[in-house]
Coordinates of C-alpha atoms in Angstrom, one line a residue:
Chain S
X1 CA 0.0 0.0 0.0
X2 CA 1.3 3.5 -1.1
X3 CA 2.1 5.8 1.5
X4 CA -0.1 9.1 1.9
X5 CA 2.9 11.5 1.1
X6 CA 3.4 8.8 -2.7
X7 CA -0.3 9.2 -2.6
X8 CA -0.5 12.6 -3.1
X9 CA 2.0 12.8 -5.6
X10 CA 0.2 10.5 -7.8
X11 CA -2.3 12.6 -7.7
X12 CA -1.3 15.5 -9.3
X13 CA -1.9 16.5 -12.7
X14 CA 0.9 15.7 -15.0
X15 CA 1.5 18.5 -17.4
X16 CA -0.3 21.4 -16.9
X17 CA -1.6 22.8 -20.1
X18 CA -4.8 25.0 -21.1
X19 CA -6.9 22.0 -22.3
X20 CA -6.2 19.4 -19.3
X21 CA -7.1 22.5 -16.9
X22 CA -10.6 23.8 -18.8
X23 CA -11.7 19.9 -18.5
X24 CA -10.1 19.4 -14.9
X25 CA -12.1 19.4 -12.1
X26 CA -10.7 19.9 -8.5
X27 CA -11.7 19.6 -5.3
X28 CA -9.8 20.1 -1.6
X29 CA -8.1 17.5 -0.1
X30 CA -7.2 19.4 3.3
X31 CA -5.3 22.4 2.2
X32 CA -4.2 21.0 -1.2
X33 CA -6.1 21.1 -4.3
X34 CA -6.6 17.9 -6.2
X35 CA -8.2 16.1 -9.0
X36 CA -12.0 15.6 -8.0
X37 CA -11.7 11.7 -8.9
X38 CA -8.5 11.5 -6.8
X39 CA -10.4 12.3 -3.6
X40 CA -12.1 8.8 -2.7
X41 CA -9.3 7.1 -3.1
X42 CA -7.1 9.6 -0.8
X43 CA -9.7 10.0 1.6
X44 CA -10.2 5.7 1.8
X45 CA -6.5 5.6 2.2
X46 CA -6.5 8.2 5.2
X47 CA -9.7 5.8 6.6
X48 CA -7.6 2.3 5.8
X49 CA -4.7 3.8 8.0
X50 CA -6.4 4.7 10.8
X51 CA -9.5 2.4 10.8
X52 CA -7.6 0.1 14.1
X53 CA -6.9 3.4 15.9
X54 CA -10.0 5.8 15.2
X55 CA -11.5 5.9 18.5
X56 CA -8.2 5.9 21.0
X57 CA -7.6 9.1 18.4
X58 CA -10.7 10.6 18.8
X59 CA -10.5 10.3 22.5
X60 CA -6.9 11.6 22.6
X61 CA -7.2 14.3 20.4
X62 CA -10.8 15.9 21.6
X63 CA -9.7 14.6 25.4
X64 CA -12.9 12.4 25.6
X65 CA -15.4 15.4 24.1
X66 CA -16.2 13.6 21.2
X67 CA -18.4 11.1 23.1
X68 CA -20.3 14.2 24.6
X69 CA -21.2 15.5 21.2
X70 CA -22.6 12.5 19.8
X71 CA -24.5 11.8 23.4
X72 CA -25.9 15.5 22.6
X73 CA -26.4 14.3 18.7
X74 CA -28.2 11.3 19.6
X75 CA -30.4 12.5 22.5
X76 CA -31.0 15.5 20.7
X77 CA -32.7 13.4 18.3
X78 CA -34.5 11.4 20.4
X79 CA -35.0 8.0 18.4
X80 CA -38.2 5.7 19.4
X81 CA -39.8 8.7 21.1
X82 CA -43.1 8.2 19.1
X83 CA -42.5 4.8 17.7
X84 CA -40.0 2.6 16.6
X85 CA -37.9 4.3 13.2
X86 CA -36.0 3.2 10.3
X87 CA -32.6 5.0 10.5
X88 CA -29.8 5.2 8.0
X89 CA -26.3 6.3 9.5
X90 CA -23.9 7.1 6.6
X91 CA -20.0 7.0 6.8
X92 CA -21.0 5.2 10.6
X93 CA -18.0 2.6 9.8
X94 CA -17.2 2.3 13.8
X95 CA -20.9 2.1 14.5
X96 CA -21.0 5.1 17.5
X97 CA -24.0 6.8 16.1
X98 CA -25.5 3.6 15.1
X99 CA -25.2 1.9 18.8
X100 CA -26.4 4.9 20.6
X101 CA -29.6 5.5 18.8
X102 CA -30.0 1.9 19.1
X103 CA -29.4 2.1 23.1
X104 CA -31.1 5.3 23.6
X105 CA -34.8 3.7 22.2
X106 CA -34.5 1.3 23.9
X107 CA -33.1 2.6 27.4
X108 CA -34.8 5.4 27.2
X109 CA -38.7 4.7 25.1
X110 CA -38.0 0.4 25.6
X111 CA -38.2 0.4 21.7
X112 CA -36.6 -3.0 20.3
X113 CA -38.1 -2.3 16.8
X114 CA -36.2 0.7 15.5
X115 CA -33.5 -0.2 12.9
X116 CA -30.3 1.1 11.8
X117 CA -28.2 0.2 8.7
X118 CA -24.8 1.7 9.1
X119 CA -23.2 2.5 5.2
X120 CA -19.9 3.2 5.0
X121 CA -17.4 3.6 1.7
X122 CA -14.6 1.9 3.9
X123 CA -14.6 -2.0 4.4
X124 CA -12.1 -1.2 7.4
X125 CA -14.1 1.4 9.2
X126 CA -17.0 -1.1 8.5
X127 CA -15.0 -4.0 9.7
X128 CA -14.4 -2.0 13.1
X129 CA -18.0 -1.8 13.4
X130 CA -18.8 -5.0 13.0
X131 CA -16.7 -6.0 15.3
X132 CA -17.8 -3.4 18.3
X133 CA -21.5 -4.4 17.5
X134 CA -20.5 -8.2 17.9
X135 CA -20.1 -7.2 21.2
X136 CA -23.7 -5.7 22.1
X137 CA -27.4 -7.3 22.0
X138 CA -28.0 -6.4 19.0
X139 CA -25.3 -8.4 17.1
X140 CA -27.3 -10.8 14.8
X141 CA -30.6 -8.9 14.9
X142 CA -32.8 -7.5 12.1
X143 CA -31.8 -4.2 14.4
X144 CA -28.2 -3.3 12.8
X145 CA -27.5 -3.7 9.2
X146 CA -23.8 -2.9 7.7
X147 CA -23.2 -1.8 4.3
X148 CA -20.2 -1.2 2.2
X149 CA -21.6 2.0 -0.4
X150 CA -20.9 5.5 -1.6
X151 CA -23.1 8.2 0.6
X152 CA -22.7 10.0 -3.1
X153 CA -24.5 7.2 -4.7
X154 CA -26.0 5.0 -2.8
X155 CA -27.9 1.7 -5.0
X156 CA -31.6 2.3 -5.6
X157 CA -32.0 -1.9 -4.7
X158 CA -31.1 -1.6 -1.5
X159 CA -31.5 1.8 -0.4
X160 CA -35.4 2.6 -1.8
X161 CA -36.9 6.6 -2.6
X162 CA -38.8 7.7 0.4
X163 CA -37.8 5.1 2.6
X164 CA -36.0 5.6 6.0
X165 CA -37.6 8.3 9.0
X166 CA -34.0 9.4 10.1
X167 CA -30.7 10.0 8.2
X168 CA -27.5 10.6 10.2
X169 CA -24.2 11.3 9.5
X170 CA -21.8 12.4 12.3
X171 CA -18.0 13.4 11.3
X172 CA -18.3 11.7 7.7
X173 CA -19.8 14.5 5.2
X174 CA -16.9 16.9 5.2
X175 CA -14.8 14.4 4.0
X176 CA -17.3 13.4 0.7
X177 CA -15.9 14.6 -2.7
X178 CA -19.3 16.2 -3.5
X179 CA -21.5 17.7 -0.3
X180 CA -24.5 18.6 -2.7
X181 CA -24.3 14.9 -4.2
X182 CA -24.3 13.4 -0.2
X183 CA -27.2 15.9 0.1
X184 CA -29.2 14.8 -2.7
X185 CA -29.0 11.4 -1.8
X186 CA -29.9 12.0 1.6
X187 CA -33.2 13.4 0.3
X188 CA -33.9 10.9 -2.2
X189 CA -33.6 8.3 0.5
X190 CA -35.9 10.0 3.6
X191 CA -39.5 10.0 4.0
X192 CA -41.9 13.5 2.9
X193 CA -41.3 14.5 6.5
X194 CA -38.6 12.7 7.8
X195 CA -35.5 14.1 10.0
X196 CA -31.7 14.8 8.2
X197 CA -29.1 15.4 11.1
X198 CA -25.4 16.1 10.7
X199 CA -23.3 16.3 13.6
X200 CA -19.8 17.7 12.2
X201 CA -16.4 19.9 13.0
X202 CA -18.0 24.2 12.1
X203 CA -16.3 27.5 12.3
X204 CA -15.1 28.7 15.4
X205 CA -16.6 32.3 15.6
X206 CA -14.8 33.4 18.8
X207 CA -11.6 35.6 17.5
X208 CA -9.8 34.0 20.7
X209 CA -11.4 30.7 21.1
X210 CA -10.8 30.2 17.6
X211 CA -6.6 31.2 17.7
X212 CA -6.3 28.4 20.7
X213 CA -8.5 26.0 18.9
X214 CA -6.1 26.3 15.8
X215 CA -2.4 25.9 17.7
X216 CA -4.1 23.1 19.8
X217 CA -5.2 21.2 16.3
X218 CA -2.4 22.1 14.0
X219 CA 0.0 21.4 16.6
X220 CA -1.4 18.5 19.2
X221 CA -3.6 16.4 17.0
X222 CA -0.8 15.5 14.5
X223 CA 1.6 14.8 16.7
X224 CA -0.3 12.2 18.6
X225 CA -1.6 10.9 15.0
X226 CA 2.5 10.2 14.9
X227 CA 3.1 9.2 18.5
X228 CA -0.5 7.3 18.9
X229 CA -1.1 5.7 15.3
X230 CA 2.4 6.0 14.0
X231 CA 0.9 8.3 10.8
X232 CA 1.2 12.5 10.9
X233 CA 0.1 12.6 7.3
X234 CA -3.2 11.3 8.1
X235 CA -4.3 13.6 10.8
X236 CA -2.9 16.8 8.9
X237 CA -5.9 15.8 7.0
X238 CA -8.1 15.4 9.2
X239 CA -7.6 18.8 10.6
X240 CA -6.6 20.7 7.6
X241 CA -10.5 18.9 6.5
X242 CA -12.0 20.5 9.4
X243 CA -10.9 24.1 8.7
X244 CA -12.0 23.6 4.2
X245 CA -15.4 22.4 5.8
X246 CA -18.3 25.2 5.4
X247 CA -19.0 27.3 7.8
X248 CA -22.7 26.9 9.8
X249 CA -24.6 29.8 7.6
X250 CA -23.6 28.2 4.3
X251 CA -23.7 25.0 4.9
X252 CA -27.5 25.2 5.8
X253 CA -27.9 27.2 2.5
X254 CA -26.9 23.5 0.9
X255 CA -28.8 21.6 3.0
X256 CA -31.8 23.7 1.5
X257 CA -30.6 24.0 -1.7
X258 CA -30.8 20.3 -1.6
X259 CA -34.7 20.6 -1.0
X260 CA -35.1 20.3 3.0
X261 CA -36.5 23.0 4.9
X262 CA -34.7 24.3 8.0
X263 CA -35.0 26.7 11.1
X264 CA -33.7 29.9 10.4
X265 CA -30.2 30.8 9.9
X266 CA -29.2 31.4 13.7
X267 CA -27.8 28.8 16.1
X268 CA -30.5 27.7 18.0
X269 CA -32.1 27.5 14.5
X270 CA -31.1 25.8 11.4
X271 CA -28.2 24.6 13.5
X272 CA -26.6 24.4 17.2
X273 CA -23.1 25.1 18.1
X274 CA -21.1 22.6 20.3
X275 CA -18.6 24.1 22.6
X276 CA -18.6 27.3 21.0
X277 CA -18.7 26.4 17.1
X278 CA -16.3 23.6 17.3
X279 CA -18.3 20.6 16.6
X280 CA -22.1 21.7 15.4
X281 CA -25.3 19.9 14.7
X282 CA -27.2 21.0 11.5
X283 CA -31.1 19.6 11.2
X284 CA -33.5 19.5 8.4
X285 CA -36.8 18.0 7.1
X286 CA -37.5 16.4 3.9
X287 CA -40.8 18.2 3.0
Chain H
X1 CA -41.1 26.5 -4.9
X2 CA -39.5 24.6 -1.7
X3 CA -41.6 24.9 1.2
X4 CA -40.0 26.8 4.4
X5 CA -40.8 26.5 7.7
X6 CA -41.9 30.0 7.6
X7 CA -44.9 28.6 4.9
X8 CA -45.7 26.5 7.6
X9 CA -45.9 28.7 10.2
X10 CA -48.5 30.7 8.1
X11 CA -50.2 27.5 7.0
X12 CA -50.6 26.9 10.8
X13 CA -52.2 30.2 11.6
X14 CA -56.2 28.9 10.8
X15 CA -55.3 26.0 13.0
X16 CA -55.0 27.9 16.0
X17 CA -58.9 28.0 16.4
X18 CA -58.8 24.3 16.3
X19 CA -55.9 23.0 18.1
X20 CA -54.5 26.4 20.1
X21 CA -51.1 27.6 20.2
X22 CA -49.8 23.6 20.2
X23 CA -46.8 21.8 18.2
X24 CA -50.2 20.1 16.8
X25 CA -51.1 22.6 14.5
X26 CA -47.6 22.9 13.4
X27 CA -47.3 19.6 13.0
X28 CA -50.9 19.3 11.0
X29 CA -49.7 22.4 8.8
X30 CA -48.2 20.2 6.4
X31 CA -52.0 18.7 5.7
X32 CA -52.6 21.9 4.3
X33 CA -49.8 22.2 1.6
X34 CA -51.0 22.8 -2.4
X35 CA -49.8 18.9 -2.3
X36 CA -50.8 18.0 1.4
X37 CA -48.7 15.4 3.5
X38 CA -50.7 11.9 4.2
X39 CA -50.0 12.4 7.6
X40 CA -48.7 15.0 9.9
X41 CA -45.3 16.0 10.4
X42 CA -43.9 13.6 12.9
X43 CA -42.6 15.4 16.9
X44 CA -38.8 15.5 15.8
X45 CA -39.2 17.3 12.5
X46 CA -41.4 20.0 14.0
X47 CA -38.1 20.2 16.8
X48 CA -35.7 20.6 14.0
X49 CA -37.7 23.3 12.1
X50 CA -38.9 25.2 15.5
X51 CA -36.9 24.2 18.4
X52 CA -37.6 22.2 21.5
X53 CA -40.2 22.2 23.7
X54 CA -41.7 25.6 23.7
X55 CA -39.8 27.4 21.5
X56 CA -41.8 25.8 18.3
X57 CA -45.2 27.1 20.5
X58 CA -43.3 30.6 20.9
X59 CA -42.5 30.9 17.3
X60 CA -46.4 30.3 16.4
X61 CA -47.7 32.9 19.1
X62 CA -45.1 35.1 17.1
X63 CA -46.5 34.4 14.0
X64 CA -50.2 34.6 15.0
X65 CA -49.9 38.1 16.8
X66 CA -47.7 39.4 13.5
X67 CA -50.9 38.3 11.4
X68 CA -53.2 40.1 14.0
X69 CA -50.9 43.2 13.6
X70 CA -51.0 43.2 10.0
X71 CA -54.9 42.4 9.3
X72 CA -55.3 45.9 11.3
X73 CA -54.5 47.4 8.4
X74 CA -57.4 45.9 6.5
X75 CA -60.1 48.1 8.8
X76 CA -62.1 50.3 6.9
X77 CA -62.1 52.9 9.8
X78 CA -59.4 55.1 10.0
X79 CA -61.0 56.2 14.0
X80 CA -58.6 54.5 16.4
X81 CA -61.3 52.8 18.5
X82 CA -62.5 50.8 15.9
X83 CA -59.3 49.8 14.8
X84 CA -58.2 48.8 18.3
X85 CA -61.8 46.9 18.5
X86 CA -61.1 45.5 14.9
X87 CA -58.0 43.7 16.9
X88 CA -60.0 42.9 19.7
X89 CA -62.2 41.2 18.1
X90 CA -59.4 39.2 15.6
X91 CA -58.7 37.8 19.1
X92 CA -62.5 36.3 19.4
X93 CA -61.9 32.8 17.4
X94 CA -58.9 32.2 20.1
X95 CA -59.7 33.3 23.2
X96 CA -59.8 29.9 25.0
X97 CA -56.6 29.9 23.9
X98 CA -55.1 33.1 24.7
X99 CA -54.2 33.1 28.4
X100 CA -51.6 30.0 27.9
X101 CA -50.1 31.7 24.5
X102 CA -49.4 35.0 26.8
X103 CA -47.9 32.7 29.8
X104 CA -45.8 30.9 27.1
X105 CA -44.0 34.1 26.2
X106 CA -43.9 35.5 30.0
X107 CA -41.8 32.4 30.8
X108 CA -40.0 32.7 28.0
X109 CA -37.2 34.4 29.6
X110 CA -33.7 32.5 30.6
X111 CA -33.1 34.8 33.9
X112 CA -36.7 36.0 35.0
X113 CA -39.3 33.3 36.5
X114 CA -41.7 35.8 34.5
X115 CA -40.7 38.1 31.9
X116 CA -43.1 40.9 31.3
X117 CA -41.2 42.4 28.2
X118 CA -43.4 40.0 25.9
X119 CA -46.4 42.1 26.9
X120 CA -45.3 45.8 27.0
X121 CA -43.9 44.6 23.2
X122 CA -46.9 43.2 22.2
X123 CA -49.2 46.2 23.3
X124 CA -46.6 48.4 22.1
X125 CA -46.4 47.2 18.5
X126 CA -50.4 46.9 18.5
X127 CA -50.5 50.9 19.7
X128 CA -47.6 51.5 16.6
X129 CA -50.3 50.1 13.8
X130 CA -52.9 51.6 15.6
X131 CA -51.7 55.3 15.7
X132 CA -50.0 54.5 11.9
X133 CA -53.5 53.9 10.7
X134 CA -55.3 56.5 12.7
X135 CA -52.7 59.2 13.7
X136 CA -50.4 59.2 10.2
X137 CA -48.9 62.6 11.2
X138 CA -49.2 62.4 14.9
X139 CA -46.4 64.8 16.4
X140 CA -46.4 63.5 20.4
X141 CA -45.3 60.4 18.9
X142 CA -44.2 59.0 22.1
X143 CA -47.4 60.0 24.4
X144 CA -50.1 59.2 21.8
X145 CA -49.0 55.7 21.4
X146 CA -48.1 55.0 25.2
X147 CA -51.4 55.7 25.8
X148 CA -53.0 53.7 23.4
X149 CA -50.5 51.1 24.5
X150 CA -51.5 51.3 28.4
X151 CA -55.5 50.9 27.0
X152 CA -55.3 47.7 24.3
X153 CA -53.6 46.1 26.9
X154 CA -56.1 47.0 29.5
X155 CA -58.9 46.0 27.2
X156 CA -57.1 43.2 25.8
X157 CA -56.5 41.5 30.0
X158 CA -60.6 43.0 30.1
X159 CA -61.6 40.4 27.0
X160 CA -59.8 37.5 28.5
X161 CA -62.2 37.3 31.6
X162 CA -65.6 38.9 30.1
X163 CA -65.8 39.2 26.5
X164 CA -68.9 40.7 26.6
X165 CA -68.5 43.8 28.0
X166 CA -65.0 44.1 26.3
X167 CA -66.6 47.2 23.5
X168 CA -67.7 48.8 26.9
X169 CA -65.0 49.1 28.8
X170 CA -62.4 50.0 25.3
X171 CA -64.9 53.2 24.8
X172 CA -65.1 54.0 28.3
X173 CA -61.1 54.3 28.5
X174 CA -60.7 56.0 25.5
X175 CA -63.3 58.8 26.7
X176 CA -61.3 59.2 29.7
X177 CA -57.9 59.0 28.0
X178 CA -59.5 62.4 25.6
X179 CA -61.0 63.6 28.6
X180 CA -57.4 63.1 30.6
X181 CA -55.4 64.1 28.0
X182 CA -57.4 67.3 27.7
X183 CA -57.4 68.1 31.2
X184 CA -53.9 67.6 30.9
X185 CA -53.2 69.9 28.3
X186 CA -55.4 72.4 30.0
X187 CA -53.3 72.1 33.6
X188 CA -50.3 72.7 31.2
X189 CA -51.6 76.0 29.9
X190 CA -52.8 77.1 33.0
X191 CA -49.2 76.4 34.3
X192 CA -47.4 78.4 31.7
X193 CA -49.6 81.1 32.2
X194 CA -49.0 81.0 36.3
X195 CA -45.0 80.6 35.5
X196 CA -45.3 83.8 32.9
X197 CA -47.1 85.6 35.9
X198 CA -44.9 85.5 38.6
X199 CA -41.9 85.8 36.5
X200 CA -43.1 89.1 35.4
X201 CA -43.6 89.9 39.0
X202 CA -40.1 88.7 40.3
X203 CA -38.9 91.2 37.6
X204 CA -40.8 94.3 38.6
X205 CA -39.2 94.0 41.8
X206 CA -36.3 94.6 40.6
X207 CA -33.8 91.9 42.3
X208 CA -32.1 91.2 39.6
X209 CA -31.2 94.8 38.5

């Protein structure tokens, strides 16, 4: 397997010249610029290296926080509350999203009926997932599904029009080639009146917050992605991802755009900030 | 044209007589689209498109009262009485209703137990289209429309507990709002004149020569 740094340099267009760049279409990787088709296969080698390690990094490099925000994500979305649901969780590989909705409808509404299949593009992300839900109740049940697809494209056989109350995607959508296409789909795939949620890394709007919050990721996260996983390359991305993502305002503008109706633009509204902008939960209906 | 949830907050305004200020007629909004829903809009979407709790019941009783405000302007009178009795009487349909809609918004408030902002603003912005509609060139901007403020809120609290005798009690403070207005105007005169007097007095004495 090629190494991200050989990776990237694959990548690049060979020649430049006037008629390769008119018909050349690029898309961020991080802070680079690349080929649009070169993306999945970057971003799947980023997700093959760190598949073994994902969680210990999350913990270590948001300190244990992440596990707040998808608590907040989850029980802000209270699954089974009115009836057991059909729930999609795209790029879920590890299965945290997918667990906790589970274990919130049931612990919370005693709802054994509501579903989850858990897509992911990554067989090793997947394969983690797997392997944590083997380890639950609900290993082996018609509860939790996993399935290897692109959110971009997902098949018509298996995942119907109009067909699932609750689409989730938590930490996965920034790192799709195409948003709009991930958005699209999402809509295709809900119920007229069904729930999208996306819980993802936003924009910082604190002037001050938002300098400490740089030097810690630009600086910290990396270096345990080298001391912790034994790959620096990686988590560059994933924080150099974080900072090309768009910010709360706009983002909502796509998720309309895409044909859901929101709140209105304001946090509180459309979407809710997490410690101050840093992780953020956007919400929408399929109308 | 994609629907917002602003459309649906209209769409839920006739359903107030029905169902009150409730997440129900937002949620049974969507039954009224040019291509209705089968069924209403299930608890979490009306949370994603209006809050938690009761901010999606705040955001209607917004709504509602901005309708009220703007049907005012649909009275034929252009005597502020009737228009402030043209709003009374928009209130009629939803009066059951009412008293919970105004204790929604008075415990609205993070840091107060009960927040009487919502009330001055919404007697305030009722007295603004009132005086716009019957006072276009009014010059005591500030007095006229207090007082009009201080009486649609009167009658308004009046209506909640006897309906009845709500027309009654709107004319009888108006009369005495003229009548104290007058008086008032009168005692101001009269004080001018008093002030003018003595001042001409103090000056024939010649102290401050």
């Amino acid at each position: 397997m090629l190494s991200l740094p050989r990776s990237l340099a694959r990548a690049r267009p060979l020649v430049p010249s006037r008629h390769i760049h008119s018909q050349h279409r690029t898309t961020s990787f991080g802070f680079k610029t690349i080929p649009e088709e070169s993306k999945e296969s970057l971003v799947k080698h980023v997700f093959d290296s760190v598949a073994s390690s994902y969680d210990l990094m999350n913990d270590a490099s948001s300190l244990g926080v992440h596990r707040l925000w998808k608590d907040a994500f989850v029980s802000t979305l209270k699954p089974g509350r009115k009836g057991p649901l059909r729930c999609i969780d795209v790029a879920g590989g590890t299965g945290d999203i997918a667990l906790r909705i589970l274990d919130h409808a049931r612990e919370s509404y005693a709802d054994r009926e509501t579903t989850v299949d858990v897509l992911d593009i990554n067989a090793h992300m997947l394969k983690e997932g797997f392997t944590r839900f083997k380890k639950t109740m609900y290993h082996n049940t018609p509860q939790v599904s996993f399935h290897e697809a692109n959110a971009q494209d997902m098949p018509h056989s298996l995942f119907k029009d109009d067909s699932y109350d609750l689409y989730t995607i938590a930490f996965g959508i920034r790192n799709c080639t195409s948003i709009p296409a991930v958005l699209k789909e999402a809509h295709r795939v809900l119920k007229p009146g069904a729930t999208f949620a996306c819980l993802e890394f936003s924009k910082v709007n604190n002037p001050l917050f938002s300098t400490l919050y740089d030097q810690y990721s630009f600086s910290i996260i990396p270096l345990m992605g080298t001391i912790l996983a034994g790959d620096r390359e990686s988590y560059q991305y994933l924080v150099e991802s974080i900072r090309k993502f768009p910010s709360q305002p706009v983002f909502a503008q796509m998720i309309r755009e895409a044909g859901f109706a929101t709140g209105g633009d304001r946090d509180g509204g459309a979407w809710t900030d997490l410690w101050g902008g840093i992780a953020c939960i956007h919400t929408a209906v399929k109308l | 044209m994609a629907t917002t949830s602003a459309r649906l907050l209209q769409l839920a305004i006739p359903l107030v007589k029905t169902h009150g200020f409730t997440r129900e007629a937002l949620s049974r909004s969507v039954l009224s689209l040019p291509t209705p829903h089968a069924q209403p809009l299930p608890d979490a979407a009306i949370t994603s498109l209006f809050g938690q709790g009761d901010n999606a019941r705040k955001s209607l009783i917004d709504t509602w009262l901005e309708d009220a405000r703007e049907q005012m302007k649909a009275t034929q009178s252009t005597v502020v009485k009737d228009v402030l009795w043209a709003r009374l009487q928009h209130n009629e349909p939803v009066l059951n209703y009412l008293p919970d809609a105004f204790a929604v918004l008075a415990s609205s408030s993070t840091f107060l137990p009960l927040d009487p902002e919502p009330a001055i603003t919404h007697a305030a912005k009722v007295a603004n289209e009132a005086c716009w509609i019957a006072y276009p060139t009014e010059k005591s901007w500030h007095t006229r429309r207090a007082s009009i403020a201080a009486i649609y809120l009167a009658s308004e609290l009046h209506q909640l507990t006897s309906p009845s005798t709500t027309y009654q009690f709107l004319s009888s403070l108006i009369e005495t709002s003229s009548a104290a207005e007058t008086s008032l105007t009168e005692a101001q005169i009269f004080g001018s004149y008093v002030f003018k007097s003595w001042a001409g007095i103090v000056k024939s004495t010649g102290v401050f020569l």
